[in-house]
mmCIF file of C-alpha atoms and ligand atoms in Angstrom:
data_model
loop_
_atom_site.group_PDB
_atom_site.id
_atom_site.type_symbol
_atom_site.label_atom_id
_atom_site.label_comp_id
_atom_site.label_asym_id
_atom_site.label_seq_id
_atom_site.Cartn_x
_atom_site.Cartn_y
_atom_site.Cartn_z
ATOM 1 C CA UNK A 1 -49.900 76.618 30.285
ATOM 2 C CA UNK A 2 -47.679 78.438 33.178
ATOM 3 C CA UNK A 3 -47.152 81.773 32.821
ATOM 4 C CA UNK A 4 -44.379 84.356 31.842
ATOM 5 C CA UNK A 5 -43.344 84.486 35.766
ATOM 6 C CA UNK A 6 -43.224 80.358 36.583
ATOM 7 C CA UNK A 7 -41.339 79.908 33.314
ATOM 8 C CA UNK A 8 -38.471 81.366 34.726
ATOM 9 C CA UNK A 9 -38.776 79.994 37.789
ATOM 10 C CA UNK A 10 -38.624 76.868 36.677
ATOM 11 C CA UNK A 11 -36.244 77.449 34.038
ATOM 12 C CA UNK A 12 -33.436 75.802 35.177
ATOM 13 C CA UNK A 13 -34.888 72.710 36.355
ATOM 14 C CA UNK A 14 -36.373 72.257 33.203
ATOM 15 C CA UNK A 15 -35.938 69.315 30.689
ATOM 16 C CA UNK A 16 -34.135 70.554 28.076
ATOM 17 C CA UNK A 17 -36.644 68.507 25.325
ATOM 18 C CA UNK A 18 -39.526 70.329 26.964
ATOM 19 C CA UNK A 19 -37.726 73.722 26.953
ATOM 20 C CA UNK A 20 -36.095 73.412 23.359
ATOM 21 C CA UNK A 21 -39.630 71.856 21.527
ATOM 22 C CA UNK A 22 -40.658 74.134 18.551
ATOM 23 C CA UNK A 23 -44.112 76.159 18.922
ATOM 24 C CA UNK A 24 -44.313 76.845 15.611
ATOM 25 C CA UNK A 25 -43.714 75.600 12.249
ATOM 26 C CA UNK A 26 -40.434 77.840 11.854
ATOM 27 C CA UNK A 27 -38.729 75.973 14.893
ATOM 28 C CA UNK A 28 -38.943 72.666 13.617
ATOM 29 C CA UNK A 29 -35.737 71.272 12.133
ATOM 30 C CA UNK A 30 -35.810 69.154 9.169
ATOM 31 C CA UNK A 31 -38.552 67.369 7.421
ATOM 32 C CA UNK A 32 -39.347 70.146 5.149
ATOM 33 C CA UNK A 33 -42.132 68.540 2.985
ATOM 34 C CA UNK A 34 -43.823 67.593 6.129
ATOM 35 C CA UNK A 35 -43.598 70.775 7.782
ATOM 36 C CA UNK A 36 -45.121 72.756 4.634
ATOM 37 C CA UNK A 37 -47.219 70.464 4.003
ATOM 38 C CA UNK A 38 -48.958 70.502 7.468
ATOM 39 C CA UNK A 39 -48.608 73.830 7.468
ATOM 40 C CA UNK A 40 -50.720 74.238 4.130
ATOM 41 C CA UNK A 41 -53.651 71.779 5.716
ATOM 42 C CA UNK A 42 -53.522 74.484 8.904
ATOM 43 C CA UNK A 43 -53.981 77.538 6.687
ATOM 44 C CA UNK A 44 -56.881 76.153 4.938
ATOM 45 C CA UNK A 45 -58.055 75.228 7.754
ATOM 46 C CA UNK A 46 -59.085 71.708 6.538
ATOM 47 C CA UNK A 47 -56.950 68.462 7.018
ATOM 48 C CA UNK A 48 -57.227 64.873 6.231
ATOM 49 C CA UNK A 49 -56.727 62.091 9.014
ATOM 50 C CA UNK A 50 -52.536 62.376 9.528
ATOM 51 C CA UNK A 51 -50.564 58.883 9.686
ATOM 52 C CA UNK A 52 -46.986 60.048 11.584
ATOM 53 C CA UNK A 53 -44.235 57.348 11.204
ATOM 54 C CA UNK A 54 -40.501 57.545 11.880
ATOM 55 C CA UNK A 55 -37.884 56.796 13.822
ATOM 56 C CA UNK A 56 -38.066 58.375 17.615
ATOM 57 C CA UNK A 57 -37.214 61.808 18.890
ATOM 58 C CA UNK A 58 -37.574 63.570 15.264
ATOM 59 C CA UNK A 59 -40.666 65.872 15.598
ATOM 60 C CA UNK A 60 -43.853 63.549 15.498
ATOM 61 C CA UNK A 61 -45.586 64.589 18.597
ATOM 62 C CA UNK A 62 -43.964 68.203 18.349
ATOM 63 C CA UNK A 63 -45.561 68.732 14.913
ATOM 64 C CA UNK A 64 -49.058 67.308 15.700
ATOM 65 C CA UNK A 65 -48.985 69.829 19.191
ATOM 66 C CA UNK A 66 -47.471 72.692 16.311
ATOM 67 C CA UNK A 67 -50.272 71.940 14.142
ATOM 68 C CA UNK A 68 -52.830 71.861 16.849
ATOM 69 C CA UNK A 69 -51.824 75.342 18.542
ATOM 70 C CA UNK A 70 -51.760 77.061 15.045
ATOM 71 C CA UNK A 71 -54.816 75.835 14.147
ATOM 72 C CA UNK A 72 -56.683 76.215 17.177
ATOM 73 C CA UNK A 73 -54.782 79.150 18.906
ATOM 74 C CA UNK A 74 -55.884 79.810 22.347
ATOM 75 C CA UNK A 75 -58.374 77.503 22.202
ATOM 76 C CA UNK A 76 -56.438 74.267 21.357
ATOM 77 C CA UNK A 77 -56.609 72.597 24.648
ATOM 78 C CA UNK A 78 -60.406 72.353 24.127
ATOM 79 C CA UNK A 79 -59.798 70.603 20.514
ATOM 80 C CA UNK A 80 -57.277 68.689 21.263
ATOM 81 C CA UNK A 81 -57.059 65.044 22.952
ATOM 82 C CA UNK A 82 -54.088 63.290 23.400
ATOM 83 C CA UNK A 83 -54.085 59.021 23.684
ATOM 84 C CA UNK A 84 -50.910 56.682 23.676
ATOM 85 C CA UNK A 85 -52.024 53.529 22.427
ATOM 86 C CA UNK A 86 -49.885 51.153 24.739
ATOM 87 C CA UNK A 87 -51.463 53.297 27.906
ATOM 88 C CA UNK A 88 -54.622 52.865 26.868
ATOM 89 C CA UNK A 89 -55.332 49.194 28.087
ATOM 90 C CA UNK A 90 -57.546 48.222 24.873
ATOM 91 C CA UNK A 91 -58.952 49.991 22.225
ATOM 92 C CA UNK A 92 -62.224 49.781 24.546
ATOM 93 C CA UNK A 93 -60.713 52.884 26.649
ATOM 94 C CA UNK A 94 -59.690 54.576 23.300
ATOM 95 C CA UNK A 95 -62.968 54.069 21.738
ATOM 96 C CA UNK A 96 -64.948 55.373 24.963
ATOM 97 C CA UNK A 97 -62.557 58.159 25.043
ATOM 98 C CA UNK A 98 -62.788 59.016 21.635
ATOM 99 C CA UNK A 99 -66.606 59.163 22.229
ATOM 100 C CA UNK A 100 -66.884 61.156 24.722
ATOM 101 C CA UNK A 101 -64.413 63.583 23.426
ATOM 102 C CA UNK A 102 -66.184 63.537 19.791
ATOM 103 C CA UNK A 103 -69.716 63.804 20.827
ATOM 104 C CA UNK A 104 -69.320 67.562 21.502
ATOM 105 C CA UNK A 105 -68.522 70.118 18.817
ATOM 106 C CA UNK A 106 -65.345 72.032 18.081
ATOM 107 C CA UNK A 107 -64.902 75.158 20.032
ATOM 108 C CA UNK A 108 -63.783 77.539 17.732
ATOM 109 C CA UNK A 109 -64.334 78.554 13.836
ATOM 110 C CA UNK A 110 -62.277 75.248 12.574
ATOM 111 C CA UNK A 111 -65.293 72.535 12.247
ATOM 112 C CA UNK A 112 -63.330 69.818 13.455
ATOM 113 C CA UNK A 113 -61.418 68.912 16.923
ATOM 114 C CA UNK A 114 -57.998 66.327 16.534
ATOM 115 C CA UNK A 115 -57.072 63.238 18.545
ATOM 116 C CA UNK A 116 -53.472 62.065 18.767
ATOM 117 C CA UNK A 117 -52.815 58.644 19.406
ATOM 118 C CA UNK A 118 -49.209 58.173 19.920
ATOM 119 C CA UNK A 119 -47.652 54.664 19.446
ATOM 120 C CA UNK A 120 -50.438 53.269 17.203
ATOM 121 C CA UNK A 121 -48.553 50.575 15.894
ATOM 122 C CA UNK A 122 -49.060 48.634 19.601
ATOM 123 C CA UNK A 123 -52.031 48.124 18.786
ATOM 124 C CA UNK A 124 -53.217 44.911 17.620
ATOM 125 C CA UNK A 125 -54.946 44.359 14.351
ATOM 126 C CA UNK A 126 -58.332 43.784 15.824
ATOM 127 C CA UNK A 127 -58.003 46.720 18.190
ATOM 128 C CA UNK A 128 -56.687 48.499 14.417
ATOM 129 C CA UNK A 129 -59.955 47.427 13.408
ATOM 130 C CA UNK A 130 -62.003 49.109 15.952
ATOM 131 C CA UNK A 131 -59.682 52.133 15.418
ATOM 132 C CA UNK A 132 -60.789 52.074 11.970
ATOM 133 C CA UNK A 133 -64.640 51.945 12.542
ATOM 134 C CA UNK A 134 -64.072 54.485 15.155
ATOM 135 C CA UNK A 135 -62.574 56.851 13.017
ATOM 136 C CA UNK A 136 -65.635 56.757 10.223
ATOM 137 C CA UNK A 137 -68.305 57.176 12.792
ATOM 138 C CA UNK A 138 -66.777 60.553 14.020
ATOM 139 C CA UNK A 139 -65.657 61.620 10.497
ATOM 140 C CA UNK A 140 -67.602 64.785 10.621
ATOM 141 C CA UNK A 141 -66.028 65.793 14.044
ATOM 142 C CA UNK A 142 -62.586 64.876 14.475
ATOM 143 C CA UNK A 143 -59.323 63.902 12.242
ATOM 144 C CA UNK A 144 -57.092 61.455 13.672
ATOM 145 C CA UNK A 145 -52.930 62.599 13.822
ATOM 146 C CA UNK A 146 -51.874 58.787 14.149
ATOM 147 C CA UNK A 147 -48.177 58.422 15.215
ATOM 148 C CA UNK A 148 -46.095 55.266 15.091
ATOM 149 C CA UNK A 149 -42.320 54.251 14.575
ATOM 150 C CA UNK A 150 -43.224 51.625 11.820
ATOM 151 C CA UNK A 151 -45.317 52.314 9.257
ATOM 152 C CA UNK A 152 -45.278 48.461 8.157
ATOM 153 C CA UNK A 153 -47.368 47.616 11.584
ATOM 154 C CA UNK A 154 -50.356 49.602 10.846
ATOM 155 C CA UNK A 155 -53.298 47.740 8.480
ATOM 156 C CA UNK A 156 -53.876 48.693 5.244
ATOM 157 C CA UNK A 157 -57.596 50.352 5.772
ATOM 158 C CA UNK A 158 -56.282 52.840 8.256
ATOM 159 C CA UNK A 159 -53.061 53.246 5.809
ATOM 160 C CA UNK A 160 -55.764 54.416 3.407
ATOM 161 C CA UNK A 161 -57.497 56.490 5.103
ATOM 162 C CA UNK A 162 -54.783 58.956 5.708
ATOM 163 C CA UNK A 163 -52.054 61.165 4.358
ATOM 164 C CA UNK A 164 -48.739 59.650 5.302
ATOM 165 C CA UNK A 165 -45.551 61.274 6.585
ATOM 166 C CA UNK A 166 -42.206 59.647 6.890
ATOM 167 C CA UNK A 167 -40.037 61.690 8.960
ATOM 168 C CA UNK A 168 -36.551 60.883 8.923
ATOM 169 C CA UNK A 169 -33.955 60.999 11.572
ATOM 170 C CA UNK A 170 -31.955 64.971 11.089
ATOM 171 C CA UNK A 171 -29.396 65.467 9.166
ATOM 172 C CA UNK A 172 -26.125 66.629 10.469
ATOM 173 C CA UNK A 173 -26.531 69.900 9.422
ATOM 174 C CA UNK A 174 -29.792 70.335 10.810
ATOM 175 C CA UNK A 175 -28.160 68.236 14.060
ATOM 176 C CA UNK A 176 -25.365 71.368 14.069
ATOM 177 C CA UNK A 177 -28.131 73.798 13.782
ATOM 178 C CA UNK A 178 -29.521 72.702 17.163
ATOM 179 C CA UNK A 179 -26.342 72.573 18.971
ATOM 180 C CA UNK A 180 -25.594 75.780 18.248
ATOM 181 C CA UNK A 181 -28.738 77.213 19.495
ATOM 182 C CA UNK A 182 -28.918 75.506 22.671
ATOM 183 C CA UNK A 183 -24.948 76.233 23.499
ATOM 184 C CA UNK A 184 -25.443 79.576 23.123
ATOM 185 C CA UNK A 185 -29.038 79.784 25.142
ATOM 186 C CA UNK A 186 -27.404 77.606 28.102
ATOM 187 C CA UNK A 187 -23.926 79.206 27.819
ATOM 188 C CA UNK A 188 -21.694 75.903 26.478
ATOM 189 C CA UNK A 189 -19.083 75.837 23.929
ATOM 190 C CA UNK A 190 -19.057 72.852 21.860
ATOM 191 C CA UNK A 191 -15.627 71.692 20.393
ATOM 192 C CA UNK A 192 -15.425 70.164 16.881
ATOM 193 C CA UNK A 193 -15.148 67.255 17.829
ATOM 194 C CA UNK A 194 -18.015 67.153 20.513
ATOM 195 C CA UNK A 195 -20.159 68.462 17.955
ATOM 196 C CA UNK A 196 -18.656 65.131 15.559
ATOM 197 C CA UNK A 197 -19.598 63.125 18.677
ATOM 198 C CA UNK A 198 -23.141 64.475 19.703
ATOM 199 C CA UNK A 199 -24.151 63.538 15.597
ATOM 200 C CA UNK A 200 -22.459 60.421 15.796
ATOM 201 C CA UNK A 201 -24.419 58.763 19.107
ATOM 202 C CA UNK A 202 -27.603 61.175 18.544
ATOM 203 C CA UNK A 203 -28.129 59.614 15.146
ATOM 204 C CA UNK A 204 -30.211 62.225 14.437
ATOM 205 C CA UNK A 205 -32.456 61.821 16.645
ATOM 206 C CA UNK A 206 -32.780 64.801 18.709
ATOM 207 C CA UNK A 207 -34.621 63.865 22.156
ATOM 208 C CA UNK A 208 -31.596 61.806 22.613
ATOM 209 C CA UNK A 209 -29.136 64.535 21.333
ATOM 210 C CA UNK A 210 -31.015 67.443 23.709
ATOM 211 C CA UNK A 211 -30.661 64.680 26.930
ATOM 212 C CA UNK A 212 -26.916 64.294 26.241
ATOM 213 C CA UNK A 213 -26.370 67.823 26.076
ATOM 214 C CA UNK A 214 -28.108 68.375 29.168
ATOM 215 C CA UNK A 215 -26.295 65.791 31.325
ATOM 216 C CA UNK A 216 -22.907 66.393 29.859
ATOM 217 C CA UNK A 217 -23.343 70.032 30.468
ATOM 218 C CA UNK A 218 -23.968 69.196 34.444
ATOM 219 C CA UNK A 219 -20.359 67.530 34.330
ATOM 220 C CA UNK A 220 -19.026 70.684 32.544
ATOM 221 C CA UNK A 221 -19.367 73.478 30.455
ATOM 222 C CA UNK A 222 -17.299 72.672 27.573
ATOM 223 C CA UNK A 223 -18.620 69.489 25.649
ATOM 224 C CA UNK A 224 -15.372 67.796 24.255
ATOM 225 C CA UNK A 225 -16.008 64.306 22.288
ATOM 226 C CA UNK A 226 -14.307 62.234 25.663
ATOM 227 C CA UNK A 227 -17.224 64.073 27.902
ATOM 228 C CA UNK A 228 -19.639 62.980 25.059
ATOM 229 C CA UNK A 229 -18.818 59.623 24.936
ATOM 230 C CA UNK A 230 -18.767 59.026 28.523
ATOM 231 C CA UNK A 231 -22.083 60.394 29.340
ATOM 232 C CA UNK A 232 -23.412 58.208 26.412
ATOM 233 C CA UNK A 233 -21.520 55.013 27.316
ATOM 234 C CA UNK A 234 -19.961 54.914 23.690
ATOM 235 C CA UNK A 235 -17.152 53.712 23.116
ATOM 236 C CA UNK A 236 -14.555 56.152 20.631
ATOM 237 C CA UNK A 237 -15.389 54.829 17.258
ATOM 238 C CA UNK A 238 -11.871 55.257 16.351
ATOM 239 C CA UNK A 239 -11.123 52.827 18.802
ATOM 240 C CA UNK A 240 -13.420 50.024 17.856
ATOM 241 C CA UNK A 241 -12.423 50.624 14.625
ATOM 242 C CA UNK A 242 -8.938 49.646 15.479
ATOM 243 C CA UNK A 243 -10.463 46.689 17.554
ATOM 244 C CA UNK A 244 -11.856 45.504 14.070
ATOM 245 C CA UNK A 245 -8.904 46.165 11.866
ATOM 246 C CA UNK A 246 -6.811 44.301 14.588
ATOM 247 C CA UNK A 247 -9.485 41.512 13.503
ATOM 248 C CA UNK A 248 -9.086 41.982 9.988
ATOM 249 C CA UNK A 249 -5.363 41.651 9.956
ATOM 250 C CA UNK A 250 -5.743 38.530 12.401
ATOM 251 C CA UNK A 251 -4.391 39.801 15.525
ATOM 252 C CA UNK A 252 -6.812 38.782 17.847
ATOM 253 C CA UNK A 253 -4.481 39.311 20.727
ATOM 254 C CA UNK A 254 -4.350 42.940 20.620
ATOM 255 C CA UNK A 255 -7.855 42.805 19.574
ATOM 256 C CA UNK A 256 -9.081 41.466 22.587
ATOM 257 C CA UNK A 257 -6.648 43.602 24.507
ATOM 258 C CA UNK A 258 -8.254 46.754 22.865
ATOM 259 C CA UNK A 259 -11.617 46.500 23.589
ATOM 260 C CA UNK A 260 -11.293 45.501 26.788
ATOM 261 C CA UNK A 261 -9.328 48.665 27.736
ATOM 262 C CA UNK A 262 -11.911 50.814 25.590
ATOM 263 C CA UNK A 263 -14.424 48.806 27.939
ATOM 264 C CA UNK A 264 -13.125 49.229 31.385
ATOM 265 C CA UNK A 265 -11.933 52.626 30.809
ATOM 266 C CA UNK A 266 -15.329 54.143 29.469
ATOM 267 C CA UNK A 267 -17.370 51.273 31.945
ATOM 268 C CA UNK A 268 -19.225 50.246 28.999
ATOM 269 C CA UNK A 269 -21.200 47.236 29.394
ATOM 270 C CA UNK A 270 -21.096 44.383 26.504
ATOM 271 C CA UNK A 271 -24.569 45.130 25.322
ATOM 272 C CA UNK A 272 -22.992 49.153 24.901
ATOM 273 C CA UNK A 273 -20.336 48.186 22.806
ATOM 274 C CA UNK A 274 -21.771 45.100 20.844
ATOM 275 C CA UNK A 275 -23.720 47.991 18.880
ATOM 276 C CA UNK A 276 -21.053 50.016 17.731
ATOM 277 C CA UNK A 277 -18.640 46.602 16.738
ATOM 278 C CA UNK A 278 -21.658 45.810 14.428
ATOM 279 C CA UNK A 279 -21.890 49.713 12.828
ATOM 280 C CA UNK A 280 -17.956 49.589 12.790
ATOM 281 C CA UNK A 281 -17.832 45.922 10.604
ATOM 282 C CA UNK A 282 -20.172 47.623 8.206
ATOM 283 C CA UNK A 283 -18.059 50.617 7.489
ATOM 284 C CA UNK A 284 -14.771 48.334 8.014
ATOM 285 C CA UNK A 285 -12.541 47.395 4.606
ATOM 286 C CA UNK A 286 -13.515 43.901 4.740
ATOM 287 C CA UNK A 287 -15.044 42.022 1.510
ATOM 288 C CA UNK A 288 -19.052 42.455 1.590
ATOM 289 C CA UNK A 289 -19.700 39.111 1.805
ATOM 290 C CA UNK A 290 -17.457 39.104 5.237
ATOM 291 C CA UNK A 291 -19.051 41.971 6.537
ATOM 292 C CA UNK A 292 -22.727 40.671 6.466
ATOM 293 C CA UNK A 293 -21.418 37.523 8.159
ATOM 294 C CA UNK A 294 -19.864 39.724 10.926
ATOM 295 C CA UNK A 295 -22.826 41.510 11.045
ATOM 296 C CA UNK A 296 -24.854 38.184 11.775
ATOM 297 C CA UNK A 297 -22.056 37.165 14.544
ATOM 298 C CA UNK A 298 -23.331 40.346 16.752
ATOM 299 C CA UNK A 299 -26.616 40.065 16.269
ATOM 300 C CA UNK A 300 -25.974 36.491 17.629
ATOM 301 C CA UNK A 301 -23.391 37.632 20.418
ATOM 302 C CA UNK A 302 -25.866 40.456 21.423
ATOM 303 C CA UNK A 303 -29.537 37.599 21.494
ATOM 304 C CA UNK A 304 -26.731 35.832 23.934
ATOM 305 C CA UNK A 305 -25.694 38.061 25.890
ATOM 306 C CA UNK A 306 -29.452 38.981 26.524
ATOM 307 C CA UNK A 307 -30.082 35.588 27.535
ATOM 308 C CA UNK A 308 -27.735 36.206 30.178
ATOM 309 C CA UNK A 309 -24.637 34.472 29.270
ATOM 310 C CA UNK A 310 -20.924 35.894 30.235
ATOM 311 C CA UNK A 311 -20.406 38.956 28.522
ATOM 312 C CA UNK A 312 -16.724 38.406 27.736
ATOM 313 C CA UNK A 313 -16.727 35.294 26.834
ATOM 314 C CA UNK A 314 -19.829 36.174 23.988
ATOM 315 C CA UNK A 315 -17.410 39.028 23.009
ATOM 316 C CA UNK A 316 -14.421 37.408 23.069
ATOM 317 C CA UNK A 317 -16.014 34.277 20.693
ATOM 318 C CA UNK A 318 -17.272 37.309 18.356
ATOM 319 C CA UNK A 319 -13.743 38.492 18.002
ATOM 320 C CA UNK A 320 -12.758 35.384 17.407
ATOM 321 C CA UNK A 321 -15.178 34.926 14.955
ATOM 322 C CA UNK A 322 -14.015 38.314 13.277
ATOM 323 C CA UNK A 323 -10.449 36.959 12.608
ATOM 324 C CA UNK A 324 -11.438 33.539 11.310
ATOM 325 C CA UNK A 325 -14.302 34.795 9.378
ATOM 326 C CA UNK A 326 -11.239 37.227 7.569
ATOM 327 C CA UNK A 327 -8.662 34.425 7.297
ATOM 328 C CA UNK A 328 -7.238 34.378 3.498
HETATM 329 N N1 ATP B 1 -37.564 68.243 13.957
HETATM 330 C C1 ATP B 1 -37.258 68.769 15.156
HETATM 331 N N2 ATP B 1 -36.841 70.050 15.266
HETATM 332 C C2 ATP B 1 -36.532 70.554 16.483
HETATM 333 N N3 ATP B 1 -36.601 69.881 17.644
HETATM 334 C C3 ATP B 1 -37.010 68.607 17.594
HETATM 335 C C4 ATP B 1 -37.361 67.980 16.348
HETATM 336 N N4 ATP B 1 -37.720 66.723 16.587
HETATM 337 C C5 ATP B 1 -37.616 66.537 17.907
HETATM 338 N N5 ATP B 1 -37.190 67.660 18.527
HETATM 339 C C6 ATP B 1 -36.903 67.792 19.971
HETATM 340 O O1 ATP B 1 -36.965 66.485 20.544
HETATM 341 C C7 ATP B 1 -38.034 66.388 21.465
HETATM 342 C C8 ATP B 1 -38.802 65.091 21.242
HETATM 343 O O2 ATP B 1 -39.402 65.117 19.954
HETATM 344 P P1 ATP B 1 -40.845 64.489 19.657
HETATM 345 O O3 ATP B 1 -41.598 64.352 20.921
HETATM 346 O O4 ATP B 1 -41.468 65.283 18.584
HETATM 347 O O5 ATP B 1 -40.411 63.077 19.125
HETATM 348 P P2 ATP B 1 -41.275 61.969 18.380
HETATM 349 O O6 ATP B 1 -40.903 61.990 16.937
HETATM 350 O O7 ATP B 1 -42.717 62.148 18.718
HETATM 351 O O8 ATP B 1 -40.677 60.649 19.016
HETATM 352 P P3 ATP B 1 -41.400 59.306 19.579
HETATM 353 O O9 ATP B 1 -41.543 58.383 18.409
HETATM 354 O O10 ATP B 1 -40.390 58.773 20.554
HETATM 355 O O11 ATP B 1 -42.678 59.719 20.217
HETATM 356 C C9 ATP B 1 -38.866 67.632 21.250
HETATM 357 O O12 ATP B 1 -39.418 68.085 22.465
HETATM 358 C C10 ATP B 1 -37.898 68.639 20.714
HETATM 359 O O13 ATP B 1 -37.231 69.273 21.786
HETATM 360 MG MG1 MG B 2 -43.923 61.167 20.154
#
C-alpha cells in the first residue's frame, strides 16, 4: 500500500475506479443484503465459501477486497490471494497455487486465509471439477470468494457449496449518489440532464459510469448530456427514438435520413447504435408481438455486421424491416 505522501502525488493521475473504490462496508453503494450480510460473516469472524455473480462493475471484487481488509486488518495481504480464472492457463496453475498458498496457516487470530478467483465461470466444467476437489481438501484453511458474471455457468456441486450473492446493477438513486460525490471531490458540476445521461449509458454499472466521468471531465468541467454522449459514442435516445417512430408511422425516408445524421454527427459506428435501436423498439409504442420481431431484426443486423458486411446497408435493411414489420 503507498503511503499518505505518494497518494497525493499520484493523485491526479489516478484512475478514478481505483481512487473512488469503497474500503469499507459503509462506501459501498447498493446491494444492501449483500453488504450486511458479509458484513455479519466478518464480525463473527467465520464465513462460508462466497459464490459472487452479477453483472460487471457493481462491487464484486470491491466487496471481497472490503471483506478481506476488515477481516484481516493490517495483515490481509498475508491472507489473501487473488486468481482470475481466464489468466490462470488451467486449473493446474490454480490448483498449484492454491496449494502452495493453503499449506501455510493464517497469520492472524481469524483461522482461515481467502482466495478470490475472479471470472470463475471461464472455467470449464472439468477444470470446475478440480476446483471443487480443491476446495474440500483445504476446507480447514481457506474459504473460496468465487466471482463470476453468470451464475448459470458454474456446476451445481460448487453452487452448493457456497452462499450465493446476486448483485444487481445500481439503481439510479444510488447511480446519483456517486455522481455527486465524485463532482464535488474533482470539482465538476453535473447538469440534469448529464446526470439523466451518465444513468442512462452507465446502466448501473459503475466502473463504466466512474470512466465516463473521468474522460468527459478531461474535455470539460461541466458534464452536459451532449459531452456525455459523445465521450460514450451514444447516440441521444431521443433521437433514435424518433428514428423508430419515423419507422412506426412508415416513413422510412426520414428514418434513414435521421440516423444517419445522429451517426455522422456523434461518429458512431453501426455496431454503437445497433444497441440502442434494439433498447429503443422495446420501449417504442409498437404492438408486442412487433416489437420482439424488431428485436430479432437487430440481433440479426448486429451477427452481420460482425461478420463484416456494409454497415449501412445492414442498417438500412433493419429500417426497412422496421416499417414493413409495422405496416397495417
Ligand atoms: N457498489 C458499489 N459502490 C461503490 N462503488 C462501486 C460499486 N461497485 C463498483 N464500484 C466502483 O467500480 C469499480 C469496479 O468495481 P468492481 O471491481 O467491484 O466490479 P466487479 O463487480 O468486480 O466487476 P467485474 O465483473 O467486471 O469484475 C470499483 O473500483 C469502484 O470504484
Ligand atoms: Mg471484479
Amino acid at each position: 500500500m503507498s503511503d499518505e505522501g505518494e497518494d497525493t502525488k499520484i493523485h491526479d493521475l489516478s484512475i478514478w475506479t481505483e481512487k473512488y473504490r469503497p474500503k469499507n462496508f459503509s462506501e459501498v453503494k447498493g446491494q444492501k443484503e449483500i453488504v450486511a450480510r458479509v458484513k455479519a460473516f466478518v464480525e463473527a469472524k467465520n464465513m462460508p465459501h462466497l459464490l459472487f455473480s452479477g453483472p460487471p462493475g457493481v462491487g464484486k471484487t470491491t466487496l471481497a477486497l472490503v471483506t478481506v481488509r476488515q477481516l484481516f486488518k493490517d495483515v490481509w495481504q498475508e491472507n489473501f490471494l487473488e486468481l482470475n480464472a481466464s489468466d490462470e492457463r488451467g486449473i493446474d496453475v490454480v490448483r498449484q497455487k492454491v496449494k502452495d498458498f493453503a499449506r501455510t496457516k493464517s497469520i492472524g487470530d481469524v483461522p482461515f486465509k481467502i482466495i478470490y478467483l475472479d471470472e470463475s465461470d471461464a472455467l470449464t466444467k472439468e477444470a470446475q471439477q478440480a476446483l471443487r476437489r480443491t476446495m474440500e481438501n483445504y476446507a480447514q484453511t481457506t474459504r473460496f470468494i468465487l466471482s463470476c458474471n453468470y451464475s448459470s455457468k458454474i456446476i451445481d456441486p460448487i453452487q452448493s457449496r457456497c452462499t450465493v450473492f446476486r448483485f444487481k446493477p445500481l439503481s439510479k438513486e444510488e447511480i446519483s449518489g456517486i455522481i455527486k460525490t465524485i463532482a464535488l471531490k474533482e470539482g465538476l458540476t453535473v447538469t440534469a440532464k448529464g446526470e439523466e445521461a451518465l444513468f442512462y449509458v452507465s446502466g448501473g454499472d459503475v466502473r463504466r459510469l466512474e470512466n465516463l466521468m473521468q474522460s468527459s471531465s478531461a474535455i470539460k468541467k461541466e458534464l452536459s448530456d451532449s459531452l456525455i454522449f459523445e465521450v460514450a459514442s451514444f447516440a441521444e435516445p431521443r433521437e433514435i427514438i424518433e428514428v423508430i417512430e419515423n419507422c412506426i408511422n412508415q416513413d422510412f425516408q426520414s428514418a434513414k435520413k435521421k440516423l444517419l445524421d445522429t451517426m455522422l454527427k456523434q461518429g458512431l459506428s453501426g455496431i454503437d447504435v445497433i444497441k440502442q435501436l434494439q433498447k429503443e423498439a422495446w420501449n417504442s409504442k409498437a404492438d408486442d408481438r412487433i416489437k420482439l420481431e424488431m428485436i430479432k431484426q437487430c440481433g440479426e443486423a448486429e451477427f452481420r455486421m460482425i461478420e463484416g458486411s456494409d454497415e449501412f446497408i445492414q442498417l438500412e435493411a433493419l429500417l426497412a424491416k422496421f416499417v414493413l414489420l409495422n405496416k397495417k
